[in-house]
Short mmCIF file of C-alpha atoms and ligand atoms in Angstrom, two decimals:
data_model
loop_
_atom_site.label_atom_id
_atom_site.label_comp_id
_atom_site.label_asym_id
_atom_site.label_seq_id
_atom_site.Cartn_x
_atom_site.Cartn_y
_atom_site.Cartn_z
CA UNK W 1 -80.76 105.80 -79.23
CA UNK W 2 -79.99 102.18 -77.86
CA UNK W 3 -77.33 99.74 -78.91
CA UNK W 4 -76.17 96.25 -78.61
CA UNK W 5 -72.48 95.97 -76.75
CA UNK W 6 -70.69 93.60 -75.20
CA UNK W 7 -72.03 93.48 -71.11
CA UNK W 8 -69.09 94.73 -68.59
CA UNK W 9 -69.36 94.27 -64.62
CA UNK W 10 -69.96 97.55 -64.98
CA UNK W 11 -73.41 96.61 -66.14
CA UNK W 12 -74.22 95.19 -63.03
CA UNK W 13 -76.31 96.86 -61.62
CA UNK W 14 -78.71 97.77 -64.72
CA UNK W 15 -78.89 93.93 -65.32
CA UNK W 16 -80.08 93.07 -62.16
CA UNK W 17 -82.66 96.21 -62.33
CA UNK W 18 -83.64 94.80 -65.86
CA UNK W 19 -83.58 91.45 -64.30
CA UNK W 20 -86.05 92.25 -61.44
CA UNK W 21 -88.22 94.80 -63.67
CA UNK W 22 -88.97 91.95 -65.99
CA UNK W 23 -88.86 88.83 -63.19
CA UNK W 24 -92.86 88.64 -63.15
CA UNK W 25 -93.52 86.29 -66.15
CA UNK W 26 -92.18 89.29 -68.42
CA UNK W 27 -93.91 92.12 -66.04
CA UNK W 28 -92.62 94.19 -63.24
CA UNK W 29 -91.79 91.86 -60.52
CA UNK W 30 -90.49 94.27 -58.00
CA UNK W 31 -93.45 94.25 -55.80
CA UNK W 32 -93.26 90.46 -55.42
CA UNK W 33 -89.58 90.12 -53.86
CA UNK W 34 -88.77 92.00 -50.63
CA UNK W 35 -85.11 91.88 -51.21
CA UNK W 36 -84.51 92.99 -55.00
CA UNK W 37 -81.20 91.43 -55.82
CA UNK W 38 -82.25 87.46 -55.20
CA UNK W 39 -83.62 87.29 -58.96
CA UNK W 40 -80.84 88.65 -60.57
CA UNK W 41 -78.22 86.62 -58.22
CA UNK W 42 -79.59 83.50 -60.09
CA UNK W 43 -80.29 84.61 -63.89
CA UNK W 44 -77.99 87.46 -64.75
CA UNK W 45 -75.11 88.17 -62.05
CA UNK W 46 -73.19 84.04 -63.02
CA UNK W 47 -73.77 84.85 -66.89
CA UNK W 48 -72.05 88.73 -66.49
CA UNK W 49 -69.27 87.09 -64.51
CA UNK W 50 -68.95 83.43 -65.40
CA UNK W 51 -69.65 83.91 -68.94
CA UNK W 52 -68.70 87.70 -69.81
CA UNK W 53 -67.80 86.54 -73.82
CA UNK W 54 -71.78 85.65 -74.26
CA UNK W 55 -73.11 88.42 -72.31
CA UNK W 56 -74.49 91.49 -74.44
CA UNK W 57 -76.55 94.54 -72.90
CA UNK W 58 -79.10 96.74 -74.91
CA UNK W 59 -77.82 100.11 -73.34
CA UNK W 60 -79.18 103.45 -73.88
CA UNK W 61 -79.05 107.11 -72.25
CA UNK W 62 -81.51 105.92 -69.47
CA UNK W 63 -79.30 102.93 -68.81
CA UNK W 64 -79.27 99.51 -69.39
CA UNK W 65 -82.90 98.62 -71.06
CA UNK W 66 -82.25 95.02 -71.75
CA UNK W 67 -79.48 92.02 -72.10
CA UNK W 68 -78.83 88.70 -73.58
CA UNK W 69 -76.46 86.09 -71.30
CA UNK W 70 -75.71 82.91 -72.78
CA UNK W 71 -73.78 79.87 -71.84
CA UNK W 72 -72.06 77.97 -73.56
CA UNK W 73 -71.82 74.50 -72.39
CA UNK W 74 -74.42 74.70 -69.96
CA UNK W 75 -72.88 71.36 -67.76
CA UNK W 76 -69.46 73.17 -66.94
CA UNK W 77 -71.27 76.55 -66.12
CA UNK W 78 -73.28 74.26 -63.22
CA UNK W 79 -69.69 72.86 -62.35
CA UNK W 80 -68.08 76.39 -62.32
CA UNK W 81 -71.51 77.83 -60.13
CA UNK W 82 -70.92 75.47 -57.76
CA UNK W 83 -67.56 76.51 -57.39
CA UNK W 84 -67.65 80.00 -57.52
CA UNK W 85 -70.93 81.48 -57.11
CA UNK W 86 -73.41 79.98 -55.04
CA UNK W 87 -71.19 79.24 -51.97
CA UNK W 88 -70.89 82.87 -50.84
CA UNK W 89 -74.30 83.44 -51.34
CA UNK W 90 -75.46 80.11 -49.79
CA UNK W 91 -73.09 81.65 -46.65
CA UNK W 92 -75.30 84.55 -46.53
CA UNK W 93 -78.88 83.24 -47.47
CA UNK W 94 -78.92 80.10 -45.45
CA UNK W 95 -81.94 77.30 -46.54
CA UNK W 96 -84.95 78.06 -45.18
CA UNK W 97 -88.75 76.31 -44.75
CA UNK W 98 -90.38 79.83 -45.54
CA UNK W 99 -92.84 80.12 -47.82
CA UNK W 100 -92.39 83.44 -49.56
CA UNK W 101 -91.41 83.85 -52.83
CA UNK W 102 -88.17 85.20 -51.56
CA UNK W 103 -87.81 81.91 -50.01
CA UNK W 104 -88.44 79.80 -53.38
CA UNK W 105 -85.27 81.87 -54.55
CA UNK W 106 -82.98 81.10 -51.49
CA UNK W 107 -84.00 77.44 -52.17
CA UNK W 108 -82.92 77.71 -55.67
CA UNK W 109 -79.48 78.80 -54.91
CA UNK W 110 -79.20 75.90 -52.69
CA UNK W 111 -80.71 73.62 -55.15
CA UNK W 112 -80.54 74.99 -58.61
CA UNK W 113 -82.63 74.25 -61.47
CA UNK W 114 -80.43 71.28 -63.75
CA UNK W 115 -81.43 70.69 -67.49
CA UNK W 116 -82.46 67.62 -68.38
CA UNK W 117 -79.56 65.14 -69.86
CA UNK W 118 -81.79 64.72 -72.97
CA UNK W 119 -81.85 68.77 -73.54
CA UNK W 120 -78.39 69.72 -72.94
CA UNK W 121 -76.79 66.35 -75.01
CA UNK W 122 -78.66 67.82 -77.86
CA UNK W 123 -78.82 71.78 -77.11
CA UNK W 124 -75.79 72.27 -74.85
CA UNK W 125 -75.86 75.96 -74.69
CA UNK W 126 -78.53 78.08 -72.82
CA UNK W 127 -79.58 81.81 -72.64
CA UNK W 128 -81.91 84.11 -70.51
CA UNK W 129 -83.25 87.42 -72.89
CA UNK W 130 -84.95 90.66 -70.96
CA UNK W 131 -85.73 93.52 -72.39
CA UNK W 132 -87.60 96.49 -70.53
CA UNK W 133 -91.05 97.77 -72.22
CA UNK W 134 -89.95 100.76 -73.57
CA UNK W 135 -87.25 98.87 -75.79
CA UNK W 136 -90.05 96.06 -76.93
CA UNK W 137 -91.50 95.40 -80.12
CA UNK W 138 -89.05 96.88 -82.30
CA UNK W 139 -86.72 94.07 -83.49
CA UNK W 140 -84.21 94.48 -80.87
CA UNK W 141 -85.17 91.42 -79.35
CA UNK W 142 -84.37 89.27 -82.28
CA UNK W 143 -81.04 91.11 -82.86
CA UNK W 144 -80.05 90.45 -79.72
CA UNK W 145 -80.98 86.73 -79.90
CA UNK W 146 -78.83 86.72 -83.19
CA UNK W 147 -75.96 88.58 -81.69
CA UNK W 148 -75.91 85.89 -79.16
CA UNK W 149 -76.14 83.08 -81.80
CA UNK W 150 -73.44 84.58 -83.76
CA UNK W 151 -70.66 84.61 -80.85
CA UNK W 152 -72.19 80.84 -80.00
CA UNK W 153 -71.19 79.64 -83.70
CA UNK W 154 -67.93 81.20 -83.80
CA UNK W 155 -67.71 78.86 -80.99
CA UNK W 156 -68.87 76.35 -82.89
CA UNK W 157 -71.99 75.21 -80.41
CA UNK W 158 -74.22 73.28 -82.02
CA UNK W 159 -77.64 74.09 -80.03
CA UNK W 160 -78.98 76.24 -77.65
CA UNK W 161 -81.63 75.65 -75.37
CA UNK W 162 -83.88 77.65 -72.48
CA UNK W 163 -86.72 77.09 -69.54
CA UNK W 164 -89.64 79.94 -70.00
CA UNK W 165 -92.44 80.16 -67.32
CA UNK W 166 -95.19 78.14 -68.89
CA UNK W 167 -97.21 81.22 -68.31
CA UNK W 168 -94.98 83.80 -70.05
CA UNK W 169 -97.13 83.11 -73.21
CA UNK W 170 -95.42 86.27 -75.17
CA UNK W 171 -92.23 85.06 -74.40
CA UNK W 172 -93.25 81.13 -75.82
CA UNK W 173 -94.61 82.70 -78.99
CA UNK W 174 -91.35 85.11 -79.40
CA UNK W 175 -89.09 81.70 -79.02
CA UNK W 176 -91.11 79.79 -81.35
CA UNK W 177 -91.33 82.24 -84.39
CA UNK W 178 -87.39 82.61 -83.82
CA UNK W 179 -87.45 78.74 -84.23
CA UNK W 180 -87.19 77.22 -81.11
CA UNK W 181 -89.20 74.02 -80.96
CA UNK W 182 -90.84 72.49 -77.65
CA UNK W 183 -88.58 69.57 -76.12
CA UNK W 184 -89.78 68.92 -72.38
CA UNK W 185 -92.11 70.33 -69.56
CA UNK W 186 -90.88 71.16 -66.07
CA UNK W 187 -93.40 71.31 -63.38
CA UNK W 188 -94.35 74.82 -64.44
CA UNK W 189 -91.95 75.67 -67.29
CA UNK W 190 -91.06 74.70 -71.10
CA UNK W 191 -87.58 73.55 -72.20
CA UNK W 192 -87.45 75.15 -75.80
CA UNK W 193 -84.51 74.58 -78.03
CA UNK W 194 -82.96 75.11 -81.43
CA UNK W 195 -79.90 73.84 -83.64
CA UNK W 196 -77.25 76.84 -84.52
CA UNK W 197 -75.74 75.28 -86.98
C1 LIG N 1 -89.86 88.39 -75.18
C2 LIG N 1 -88.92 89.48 -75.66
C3 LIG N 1 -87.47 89.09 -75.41
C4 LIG N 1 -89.13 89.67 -77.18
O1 LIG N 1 -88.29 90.73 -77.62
P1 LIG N 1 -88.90 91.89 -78.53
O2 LIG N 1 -87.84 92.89 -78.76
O3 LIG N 1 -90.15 92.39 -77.88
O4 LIG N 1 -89.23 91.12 -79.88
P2 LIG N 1 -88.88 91.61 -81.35
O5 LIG N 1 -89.54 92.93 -81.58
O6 LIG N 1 -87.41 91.55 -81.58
O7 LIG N 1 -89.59 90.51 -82.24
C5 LIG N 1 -88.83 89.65 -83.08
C6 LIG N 1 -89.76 88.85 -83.92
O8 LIG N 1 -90.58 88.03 -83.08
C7 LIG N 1 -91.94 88.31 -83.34
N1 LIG N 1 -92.64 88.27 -82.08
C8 LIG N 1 -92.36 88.97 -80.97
N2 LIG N 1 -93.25 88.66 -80.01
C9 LIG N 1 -94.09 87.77 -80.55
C10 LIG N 1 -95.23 87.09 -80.08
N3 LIG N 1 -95.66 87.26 -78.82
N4 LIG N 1 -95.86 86.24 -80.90
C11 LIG N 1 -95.43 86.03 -82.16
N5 LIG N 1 -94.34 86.66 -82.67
C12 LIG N 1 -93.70 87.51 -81.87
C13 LIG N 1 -91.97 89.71 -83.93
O9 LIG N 1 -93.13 89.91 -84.73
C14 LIG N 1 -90.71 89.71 -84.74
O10 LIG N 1 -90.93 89.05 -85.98
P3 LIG N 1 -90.02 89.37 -87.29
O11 LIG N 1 -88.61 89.63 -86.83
O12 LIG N 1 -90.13 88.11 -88.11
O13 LIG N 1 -90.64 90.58 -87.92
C15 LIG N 1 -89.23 90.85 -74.96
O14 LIG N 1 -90.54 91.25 -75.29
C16 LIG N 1 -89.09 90.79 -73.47
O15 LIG N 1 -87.98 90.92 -72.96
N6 LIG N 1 -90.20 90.63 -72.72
C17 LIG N 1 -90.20 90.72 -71.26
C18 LIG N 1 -89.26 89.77 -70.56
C19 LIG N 1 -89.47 88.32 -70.96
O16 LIG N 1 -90.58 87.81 -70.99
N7 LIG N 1 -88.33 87.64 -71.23
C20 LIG N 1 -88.33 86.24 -71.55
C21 LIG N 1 -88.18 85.44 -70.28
S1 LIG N 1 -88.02 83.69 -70.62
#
């Protein structure tokens, strides 16, 4: 039996398992990363910590089998990142001119992805939604997104927006029948959004 719960650092680890177990366009990606934690140091460990009051988990007797991290005003989470959470692990992952995939994360800590101006003026929140397979396909997905959407109005944010893998096709079509519409392409991603209000 799973449920929906506010995410604790306690949840951690499970994220970042999710995070990785999910990292290859909505597959398994641990056979593409040789050091597992990279994935999850960029799209779930900043949300958990920087952002604990839109973070939810999908927990169940096996563990964590999914999570929803939002933020909120996506331009002050970049400020606080720079701040507090890519510096130590800038210190420890210096840049590199590898080519590995591992490498194309280390440069993304030291150069992060930024939303377009024209996306976050109009959708100034963002998320990142993973759920494992054997937790798919049931609904939970969408009552996660609307968990999230519900702690986002009581905020009273006006949009949300996100940046999917151009080839995560089952992931596009889940964002669209929620009612996210298309607003921009990235060299191989699309910026989705939608209004909250
Ligand atoms: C994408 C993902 C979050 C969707 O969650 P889910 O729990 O499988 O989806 P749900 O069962 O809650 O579906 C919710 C609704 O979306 C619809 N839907 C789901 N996938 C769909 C698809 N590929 N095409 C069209 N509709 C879809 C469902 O029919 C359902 O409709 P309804 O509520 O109107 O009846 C989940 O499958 C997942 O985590 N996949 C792997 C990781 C991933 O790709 N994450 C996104 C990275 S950007």
């Amino acid at each position: 039996m799973s449920s929906i719960r506010p995410a604790g650092l306690q949840d951690l680890p499970g994220t970042y398992r999710v995070c990785l177990l999910t990292a290859d366009a909505g597959e398994d990606g641990s056979g593409l990363y040789a050091n597992p934690d990279l994935v999850g140091h960029i799209y779930v460990g900043p949300y958990l910590v920087g952002q604990p009051e839109f973070a939810y988990v999908l927990a169940d007797d096996a563990g964590v089998a999914g999570y929803v991290l939002g933020a909120a005003d996506t331009r002050e989470f970049e400020k606080w990142q720079e701040h507090e959470w890519w510096p130590t692990l800038r210190a420890q992952y210096p840049s590199t001119t590898g080519s590995t995939l591992d490498d194309d994360l280390i440069a993304l800590l030291h150069a992060p992805a930024i939303a377009p101006d024209g996306v976050v003026e109009q959708y100034p929140a963002h998320l990142h939604i993973d759920l494992l397979p054997r937790v798919q396909g049931v609904g939970l997905g969408r009552a996660m997104m609307e968990t999230l959407f519900e702690s986002l109005r009581a905020r009273e944010v006006t949009g949300i927006h996100l940046d999917v893998g151009e080839d995560n096709h089952r992931a596009i079509a889940f964002y669209r029948h929620l009612g996210f519409v298309e607003l921009s392409r990235g060299t191989d991603s699309v910026y989705l959004g939608m209004e909250l209000s």
